[in-house]
PDB file of C-alpha atoms and ligand atoms in Angstrom:
ATOM      1  CA  MET H   1     152.022  -0.153  -1.794  1.00 93.00           C
ATOM      2  CA  LEU H   2     150.308  -1.645   1.340  1.00 97.00           C
ATOM      3  CA  GLN H   3     153.393  -0.705   3.533  1.00 97.00           C
ATOM      4  CA  GLN H   4     153.662   2.846   1.975  1.00 97.00           C
ATOM      5  CA  ILE H   5     149.986   3.589   2.719  1.00 98.00           C
ATOM      6  CA  ARG H   6     150.204   2.196   6.222  1.00 98.00           C
ATOM      7  CA  GLU H   7     153.131   4.544   6.820  1.00 98.00           C
ATOM      8  CA  GLN H   8     151.113   7.530   5.566  1.00 98.00           C
ATOM      9  CA  LEU H   9     148.305   6.572   7.881  1.00 98.00           C
ATOM     10  CA  GLN H  10     150.392   5.731  10.788  1.00 98.00           C
ATOM     11  CA  PRO H  11     150.760   9.380  12.380  1.00 98.00           C
ATOM     12  CA  THR H  12     146.968   9.888  12.519  1.00 98.00           C
ATOM     13  CA  ASN H  13     146.221   6.327  13.368  1.00 98.00           C
ATOM     14  CA  THR H  14     143.774   6.092  10.529  1.00 98.00           C
ATOM     15  CA  GLN H  15     142.447   2.655   9.813  1.00 98.00           C
ATOM     16  CA  LEU H  16     142.890   1.237   6.340  1.00 98.00           C
ATOM     17  CA  ILE H  17     139.949  -0.850   4.780  1.00 98.00           C
ATOM     18  CA  ALA H  18     141.307  -2.552   1.631  1.00 98.00           C
ATOM     19  CA  VAL H  19     138.478  -2.384  -0.967  1.00 98.00           C
ATOM     20  CA  SER H  20     138.628  -5.838  -2.658  1.00 98.00           C
ATOM     21  CA  LYS H  21     135.446  -5.622  -4.734  1.00 98.00           C
ATOM     22  CA  THR H  22     135.774  -7.343  -8.082  1.00 97.00           C
ATOM     23  CA  LYS H  23     139.098  -8.903  -6.923  1.00 97.00           C
ATOM     24  CA  PRO H  24     139.631 -12.793  -6.378  1.00 97.00           C
ATOM     25  CA  PRO H  25     140.227 -14.454  -3.111  1.00 98.00           C
ATOM     26  CA  ALA H  26     143.881 -15.046  -4.189  1.00 98.00           C
ATOM     27  CA  ALA H  27     144.511 -11.168  -4.342  1.00 98.00           C
ATOM     28  CA  ILE H  28     142.901 -10.670  -0.893  1.00 98.00           C
ATOM     29  CA  LEU H  29     145.271 -13.365   0.681  1.00 98.00           C
ATOM     30  CA  GLN H  30     148.147 -11.565  -0.547  1.00 98.00           C
ATOM     31  CA  LEU H  31     147.391  -8.773   1.458  1.00 98.00           C
ATOM     32  CA  TYR H  32     146.228 -10.914   4.414  1.00 98.00           C
ATOM     33  CA  GLU H  33     149.581 -12.381   4.350  1.00 98.00           C
ATOM     34  CA  GLN H  34     151.003  -8.947   4.835  1.00 98.00           C
ATOM     35  CA  GLY H  35     148.914  -8.563   7.834  1.00 98.00           C
ATOM     36  CA  GLN H  36     145.865  -6.785   6.368  1.00 98.00           C
ATOM     37  CA  ARG H  37     142.714  -7.900   8.141  1.00 98.00           C
ATOM     38  CA  ASP H  38     140.036  -5.323   7.213  1.00 98.00           C
ATOM     39  CA  PHE H  39     138.387  -5.645   3.716  1.00 98.00           C
ATOM     40  CA  GLY H  40     135.598  -3.859   2.119  1.00 98.00           C
ATOM     41  CA  GLU H  41     133.024  -5.199  -0.377  1.00 98.00           C
ATOM     42  CA  ASN H  42     129.911  -3.469  -1.888  1.00 98.00           C
ATOM     43  CA  LYS H  43     127.839  -6.560  -3.172  1.00 98.00           C
ATOM     44  CA  VAL H  44     126.269  -9.248  -0.835  1.00 98.00           C
ATOM     45  CA  GLN H  45     126.611 -11.852  -3.639  1.00 98.00           C
ATOM     46  CA  GLU H  46     130.234 -11.295  -3.808  1.00 98.00           C
ATOM     47  CA  LEU H  47     131.044 -10.893  -0.353  1.00 98.00           C
ATOM     48  CA  VAL H  48     129.394 -14.082   0.974  1.00 98.00           C
ATOM     49  CA  PRO H  49     131.538 -16.473  -1.144  1.00 98.00           C
ATOM     50  CA  LYS H  50     134.687 -14.701  -0.251  1.00 98.00           C
ATOM     51  CA  TYR H  51     133.601 -14.740   3.527  1.00 98.00           C
ATOM     52  CA  GLU H  52     133.199 -18.471   3.117  1.00 98.00           C
ATOM     53  CA  ALA H  53     136.456 -19.136   1.296  1.00 98.00           C
ATOM     54  CA  LEU H  54     138.729 -16.899   3.221  1.00 98.00           C
ATOM     55  CA  PRO H  55     140.297 -16.877   6.777  1.00 98.00           C
ATOM     56  CA  LYS H  56     137.753 -16.175   9.582  1.00 98.00           C
ATOM     57  CA  ASP H  57     139.707 -13.698  11.346  1.00 98.00           C
ATOM     58  CA  ILE H  58     139.186 -11.073   8.462  1.00 99.00           C
ATOM     59  CA  HIS H  59     136.982  -8.133   9.346  1.00 98.00           C
ATOM     60  CA  TRP H  60     134.478  -7.638   6.543  1.00 99.00           C
ATOM     61  CA  HIS H  61     133.104  -4.150   5.926  1.00 99.00           C
ATOM     62  CA  PHE H  62     129.992  -3.678   3.678  1.00 99.00           C
ATOM     63  CA  ILE H  63     130.287  -0.234   1.862  1.00 98.00           C
ATOM     64  CA  GLY H  64     127.755  -0.609  -0.904  1.00 98.00           C
ATOM     65  CA  HIS H  65     123.929   0.141  -1.102  1.00 97.00           C
ATOM     66  CA  LEU H  66     122.358  -2.531   0.856  1.00 98.00           C
ATOM     67  CA  GLN H  67     118.971  -4.163   0.089  1.00 98.00           C
ATOM     68  CA  THR H  68     116.648  -5.143   2.890  1.00 98.00           C
ATOM     69  CA  ASN H  69     116.274  -8.658   1.591  1.00 98.00           C
ATOM     70  CA  LYS H  70     119.950  -9.343   1.639  1.00 98.00           C
ATOM     71  CA  VAL H  71     120.826  -8.380   5.165  1.00 98.00           C
ATOM     72  CA  LYS H  72     120.201 -11.734   6.525  1.00 98.00           C
ATOM     73  CA  GLN H  73     123.030 -13.110   4.375  1.00 98.00           C
ATOM     74  CA  ILE H  74     125.645 -11.028   6.111  1.00 98.00           C
ATOM     75  CA  ALA H  75     124.115 -10.565   9.507  1.00 98.00           C
ATOM     76  CA  PRO H  76     126.128 -13.513  11.067  1.00 98.00           C
ATOM     77  CA  PHE H  77     129.559 -12.185  10.316  1.00 98.00           C
ATOM     78  CA  ILE H  78     129.652  -8.610   9.136  1.00 98.00           C
ATOM     79  CA  HIS H  79     132.106  -6.255  11.252  1.00 98.00           C
ATOM     80  CA  LEU H  80     130.897  -2.937  10.140  1.00 99.00           C
ATOM     81  CA  ILE H  81     128.224  -1.624   7.680  1.00 99.00           C
ATOM     82  CA  HIS H  82     129.389   1.760   6.476  1.00 98.00           C
ATOM     83  CA  SER H  83     126.386   2.395   4.197  1.00 98.00           C
ATOM     84  CA  VAL H  84     123.161   2.702   6.301  1.00 98.00           C
ATOM     85  CA  ASP H  85     120.969   5.120   4.300  1.00 98.00           C
ATOM     86  CA  SER H  86     117.562   4.706   5.537  1.00 98.00           C
ATOM     87  CA  LEU H  87     115.533   3.800   8.759  1.00 98.00           C
ATOM     88  CA  ASP H  88     114.272   0.727   6.897  1.00 98.00           C
ATOM     89  CA  ILE H  89     117.651  -0.788   6.330  1.00 98.00           C
ATOM     90  CA  LEU H  90     118.575  -0.083   9.951  1.00 98.00           C
ATOM     91  CA  LYS H  91     115.464  -1.851  11.199  1.00 98.00           C
ATOM     92  CA  GLU H  92     116.104  -4.880   9.134  1.00 98.00           C
ATOM     93  CA  ILE H  93     119.743  -4.842  10.310  1.00 99.00           C
ATOM     94  CA  ASN H  94     118.508  -4.633  13.899  1.00 98.00           C
ATOM     95  CA  LYS H  95     116.096  -7.659  13.263  1.00 98.00           C
ATOM     96  CA  GLN H  96     118.766  -9.964  11.671  1.00 98.00           C
ATOM     97  CA  ALA H  97     121.319  -9.109  14.417  1.00 98.00           C
ATOM     98  CA  LYS H  98     118.837 -10.051  16.910  1.00 98.00           C
ATOM     99  CA  LYS H  99     118.349 -13.582  15.426  1.00 98.00           C
ATOM    100  CA  HIS H 100     121.933 -14.017  15.657  1.00 98.00           C
ATOM    101  CA  ASN H 101     122.260 -12.488  19.156  1.00 98.00           C
ATOM    102  CA  ARG H 102     124.781  -9.848  17.671  1.00 98.00           C
ATOM    103  CA  ILE H 103     125.111  -6.001  18.045  1.00 98.00           C
ATOM    104  CA  ILE H 104     125.909  -4.896  14.332  1.00 99.00           C
ATOM    105  CA  HIS H 105     127.972  -1.812  14.146  1.00 98.00           C
ATOM    106  CA  CYS H 106     126.925   0.686  11.485  1.00 99.00           C
ATOM    107  CA  LEU H 107     127.846   4.120  10.058  1.00 99.00           C
ATOM    108  CA  LEU H 108     125.233   6.658   8.658  1.00 98.00           C
ATOM    109  CA  GLN H 109     126.084   7.460   4.981  1.00 98.00           C
ATOM    110  CA  PHE H 110     125.673  11.104   4.030  1.00 98.00           C
ATOM    111  CA  LYS H 111     125.472  12.824   0.843  1.00 97.00           C
ATOM    112  CA  ILE H 112     128.216  15.281   0.662  1.00 96.00           C
ATOM    113  CA  ALA H 113     129.012  15.299  -2.976  1.00 96.00           C
ATOM    114  CA  GLN H 114     128.014  17.953  -5.521  1.00 89.00           C
ATOM    115  CA  GLU H 115     127.312  15.529  -8.148  1.00 82.00           C
ATOM    116  CA  TYR H 116     124.055  13.638  -7.983  1.00 80.00           C
ATOM    117  CA  THR H 117     124.111  10.630  -5.709  1.00 80.00           C
ATOM    118  CA  LYS H 118     121.208   8.330  -5.032  1.00 83.00           C
ATOM    119  CA  TYR H 119     121.862   7.210  -1.549  1.00 93.00           C
ATOM    120  CA  GLY H 120     122.518   8.684   1.841  1.00 97.00           C
ATOM    121  CA  PHE H 121     120.983  10.914   4.443  1.00 98.00           C
ATOM    122  CA  ASP H 122     121.230  14.788   4.644  1.00 97.00           C
ATOM    123  CA  LEU H 123     121.351  16.064   8.201  1.00 98.00           C
ATOM    124  CA  GLU H 124     117.797  16.736   8.350  1.00 98.00           C
ATOM    125  CA  SER H 125     116.678  13.253   7.384  1.00 98.00           C
ATOM    126  CA  ALA H 126     119.414  11.629   9.719  1.00 98.00           C
ATOM    127  CA  GLU H 127     118.018  13.745  12.680  1.00 98.00           C
ATOM    128  CA  ALA H 128     114.422  12.620  11.817  1.00 98.00           C
ATOM    129  CA  MET H 129     115.503   9.042  12.174  1.00 98.00           C
ATOM    130  CA  LEU H 130     117.563   9.475  15.131  1.00 98.00           C
ATOM    131  CA  GLN H 131     114.639  11.058  16.953  1.00 98.00           C
ATOM    132  CA  SER H 132     112.128   8.396  15.944  1.00 98.00           C
ATOM    133  CA  ALA H 133     110.548   6.034  18.513  1.00 98.00           C
ATOM    134  CA  ASP H 134     111.328   3.223  16.121  1.00 98.00           C
ATOM    135  CA  TYR H 135     115.194   3.856  16.019  1.00 98.00           C
ATOM    136  CA  GLN H 136     115.194   4.449  19.796  1.00 98.00           C
ATOM    137  CA  SER H 137     113.736   0.916  20.199  1.00 98.00           C
ATOM    138  CA  PHE H 138     116.529  -0.805  18.322  1.00 98.00           C
ATOM    139  CA  LYS H 139     118.805  -2.773  20.670  1.00 98.00           C
ATOM    140  CA  ASN H 140     120.877  -4.839  18.223  1.00 98.00           C
ATOM    141  CA  VAL H 141     122.526  -2.013  16.214  1.00 98.00           C
ATOM    142  CA  ASN H 142     125.196   0.387  17.360  1.00 98.00           C
ATOM    143  CA  ILE H 143     125.828   3.599  15.154  1.00 98.00           C
ATOM    144  CA  THR H 144     129.557   4.227  15.598  1.00 98.00           C
ATOM    145  CA  GLY H 145     129.950   7.170  12.940  1.00 98.00           C
ATOM    146  CA  VAL H 146     129.434   8.464   9.564  1.00 98.00           C
ATOM    147  CA  MET H 147     130.530   7.781   5.999  1.00 98.00           C
ATOM    148  CA  GLY H 148     130.599   9.683   2.873  1.00 98.00           C
ATOM    149  CA  MET H 149     132.050   9.945  -0.566  1.00 97.00           C
ATOM    150  CA  ALA H 150     133.483  13.306  -2.109  1.00 97.00           C
ATOM    151  CA  THR H 151     132.742  14.241  -5.721  1.00 96.00           C
ATOM    152  CA  PHE H 152     134.962  12.674  -8.270  1.00 94.00           C
ATOM    153  CA  THR H 153     136.785  15.904  -9.454  1.00 95.00           C
ATOM    154  CA  GLU H 154     140.206  17.311  -9.884  1.00 95.00           C
ATOM    155  CA  ASP H 155     139.072  20.192  -7.756  1.00 97.00           C
ATOM    156  CA  GLU H 156     140.951  19.580  -4.509  1.00 97.00           C
ATOM    157  CA  ASN H 157     139.231  22.429  -2.862  1.00 98.00           C
ATOM    158  CA  GLN H 158     135.814  21.054  -3.458  1.00 97.00           C
ATOM    159  CA  VAL H 159     136.808  17.602  -2.369  1.00 98.00           C
ATOM    160  CA  ARG H 160     138.139  19.307   0.888  1.00 98.00           C
ATOM    161  CA  GLN H 161     135.093  21.157   1.507  1.00 98.00           C
ATOM    162  CA  GLU H 162     133.110  18.198   1.081  1.00 98.00           C
ATOM    163  CA  PHE H 163     135.140  16.337   3.733  1.00 98.00           C
ATOM    164  CA  LYS H 164     135.021  19.274   6.011  1.00 98.00           C
ATOM    165  CA  ARG H 165     131.076  19.068   5.913  1.00 98.00           C
ATOM    166  CA  LEU H 166     131.018  15.428   6.666  1.00 98.00           C
ATOM    167  CA  LYS H 167     133.232  16.259   9.862  1.00 98.00           C
ATOM    168  CA  GLU H 168     130.833  19.037  10.830  1.00 98.00           C
ATOM    169  CA  ILE H 169     127.837  16.565  10.384  1.00 98.00           C
ATOM    170  CA  PHE H 170     129.763  14.079  12.603  1.00 98.00           C
ATOM    171  CA  ASN H 171     130.362  16.771  15.301  1.00 98.00           C
ATOM    172  CA  ILE H 172     126.775  17.869  15.291  1.00 98.00           C
ATOM    173  CA  ILE H 173     125.286  14.344  15.489  1.00 98.00           C
ATOM    174  CA  ARG H 174     127.754  13.376  18.172  1.00 98.00           C
ATOM    175  CA  ALA H 175     127.009  16.353  20.306  1.00 98.00           C
ATOM    176  CA  LYS H 176     123.110  15.973  19.884  1.00 98.00           C
ATOM    177  CA  TYR H 177     122.672  12.204  19.902  1.00 98.00           C
ATOM    178  CA  PHE H 178     125.772  10.430  21.085  1.00 98.00           C
ATOM    179  CA  SER H 179     127.430  12.509  23.668  1.00 98.00           C
ATOM    180  CA  ASN H 180     127.269   9.676  26.212  1.00 96.00           C
ATOM    181  CA  SER H 181     128.768   7.283  23.729  1.00 97.00           C
ATOM    182  CA  ILE H 182     132.310   6.264  23.617  1.00 97.00           C
ATOM    183  CA  THR H 183     131.911   4.058  20.404  1.00 98.00           C
ATOM    184  CA  PHE H 184     130.641   7.018  18.262  1.00 98.00           C
ATOM    185  CA  LYS H 185     133.874   7.982  16.682  1.00 98.00           C
ATOM    186  CA  GLU H 186     134.331   7.009  13.275  1.00 99.00           C
ATOM    187  CA  ILE H 187     134.459   9.139  10.114  1.00 99.00           C
ATOM    188  CA  SER H 188     134.821   6.779   7.073  1.00 98.00           C
ATOM    189  CA  MET H 189     136.088   8.975   4.297  1.00 98.00           C
ATOM    190  CA  GLY H 190     138.764   8.858   1.551  1.00 98.00           C
ATOM    191  CA  MET H 191     139.369   6.651  -1.363  1.00 98.00           C
ATOM    192  CA  SER H 192     142.544   6.007  -3.611  1.00 98.00           C
ATOM    193  CA  ASP H 193     142.332   9.455  -5.300  1.00 97.00           C
ATOM    194  CA  ASP H 194     141.505  11.595  -2.291  1.00 98.00           C
ATOM    195  CA  TYR H 195     142.511   9.850   0.810  1.00 98.00           C
ATOM    196  CA  PRO H 196     145.414  12.144   1.640  1.00 98.00           C
ATOM    197  CA  ILE H 197     142.902  15.139   1.900  1.00 98.00           C
ATOM    198  CA  ALA H 198     140.450  12.922   3.771  1.00 98.00           C
ATOM    199  CA  VAL H 199     142.977  12.265   6.435  1.00 98.00           C
ATOM    200  CA  GLU H 200     144.096  15.891   6.850  1.00 98.00           C
ATOM    201  CA  GLU H 201     140.319  16.652   7.382  1.00 98.00           C
ATOM    202  CA  GLY H 202     139.941  13.999  10.109  1.00 98.00           C
ATOM    203  CA  SER H 203     139.080  10.591   8.543  1.00 98.00           C
ATOM    204  CA  THR H 204     139.421   7.823  10.880  1.00 98.00           C
ATOM    205  CA  MET H 205     138.957   5.164   8.227  1.00 98.00           C
ATOM    206  CA  VAL H 206     140.110   5.152   4.461  1.00 98.00           C
ATOM    207  CA  ARG H 207     138.480   2.743   1.975  1.00 98.00           C
ATOM    208  CA  ILE H 208     141.201   2.151  -0.627  1.00 98.00           C
ATOM    209  CA  GLY H 209     140.812  -0.205  -3.637  1.00 98.00           C
ATOM    210  CA  THR H 210     142.585   0.722  -6.907  1.00 98.00           C
ATOM    211  CA  LEU H 211     145.870   1.789  -5.210  1.00 98.00           C
ATOM    212  CA  LEU H 212     146.099  -1.590  -3.512  1.00 98.00           C
ATOM    213  CA  PHE H 213     144.713  -3.887  -6.108  1.00 97.00           C
ATOM    214  CA  GLY H 214     145.151  -2.200  -9.322  1.00 95.00           C
ATOM    215  CA  ALA H 215     142.407  -0.997 -11.571  1.00 94.00           C
ATOM    216  CA  ARG H 216     139.108  -2.925 -11.708  1.00 93.00           C
ATOM    217  CA  ASN H 217     137.701  -4.552 -14.849  1.00 85.00           C
ATOM    218  CA  TYR H 218     133.867  -4.559 -14.743  1.00 75.00           C
TER     219      TYR H 218
HETATM  220  C1  PLP X   1     134.918   1.156  -4.760  1.00 50.30           C
HETATM  221  C2  PLP X   1     134.726   2.027  -3.437  1.00 50.30           C
HETATM  222  C3  PLP X   1     135.965   2.464  -2.873  1.00 50.30           C
HETATM  223  C4  PLP X   1     137.302   2.291  -3.374  1.00 50.30           C
HETATM  224  O1  PLP X   1     137.519   3.021  -4.399  1.00 50.30           O
HETATM  225  P1  PLP X   1     139.021   3.225  -5.138  1.00 50.30           P
HETATM  226  O2  PLP X   1     139.000   4.490  -5.782  1.00 50.30           O
HETATM  227  O3  PLP X   1     139.187   2.046  -5.815  1.00 50.30           O
HETATM  228  O4  PLP X   1     140.040   3.374  -3.853  1.00 50.30           O
HETATM  229  C5  PLP X   1     135.667   3.197  -1.598  1.00 50.30           C
HETATM  230  N1  PLP X   1     134.380   3.260  -1.167  1.00 50.30           N
HETATM  231  C6  PLP X   1     133.238   2.885  -1.717  1.00 50.30           C
HETATM  232  C7  PLP X   1     131.968   3.170  -1.211  1.00 50.30           C
HETATM  233  C8  PLP X   1     133.524   2.122  -2.908  1.00 50.30           C
HETATM  234  O5  PLP X   1     132.351   1.820  -3.651  1.00 50.30           O
END
């Protein structure tokens, strides 16, 4: 399956994040041995032991809701945080990154789904943050793009519209706030059920769990 997905992503050069949440280190190593280096987790308490147990050249992506009191545990090693959803969390990431003398790369998570979702910015709240003096003082975070999740539905057209909206948000924000940045370029969208549509709509990173690891038992 890994090879098949890689081949599908190759023409657009879309990056594959293997979402390993709930899966044991042995399952991660299986993909590692096939060359996969980017893995995604959504819980700090699960990520930290995996980071400690597994090879240090893995790039760990944080994709779940992040609580401020847990940032310090991942700040020494996290590669990219996809799920920045408030000024408060970005402030804490900046603070912890500074302690480790790092610049942590982050994506802004947007609410694009019809269905009720708790976390994520809308365009207005993201702009308010980007315009704030607080945000502009942060030296140890670098926002490299946006992330979103489409509605879980059979309606492909709806999913496509939601991905189009995320691309539109990306374009607006890039033009207004990151026109001088060469690193603001990521659109993290697409999961096992909808990644082909996401890739057609301009995804630069897909986050795939079930297709690679099988169904999760919670
Ligand atoms: C679990 C998860 C995924 C992967 O979902 P699959 O349907 O298993 O591919 C992607 N993104 C986020 C934010 C997730 O929590």
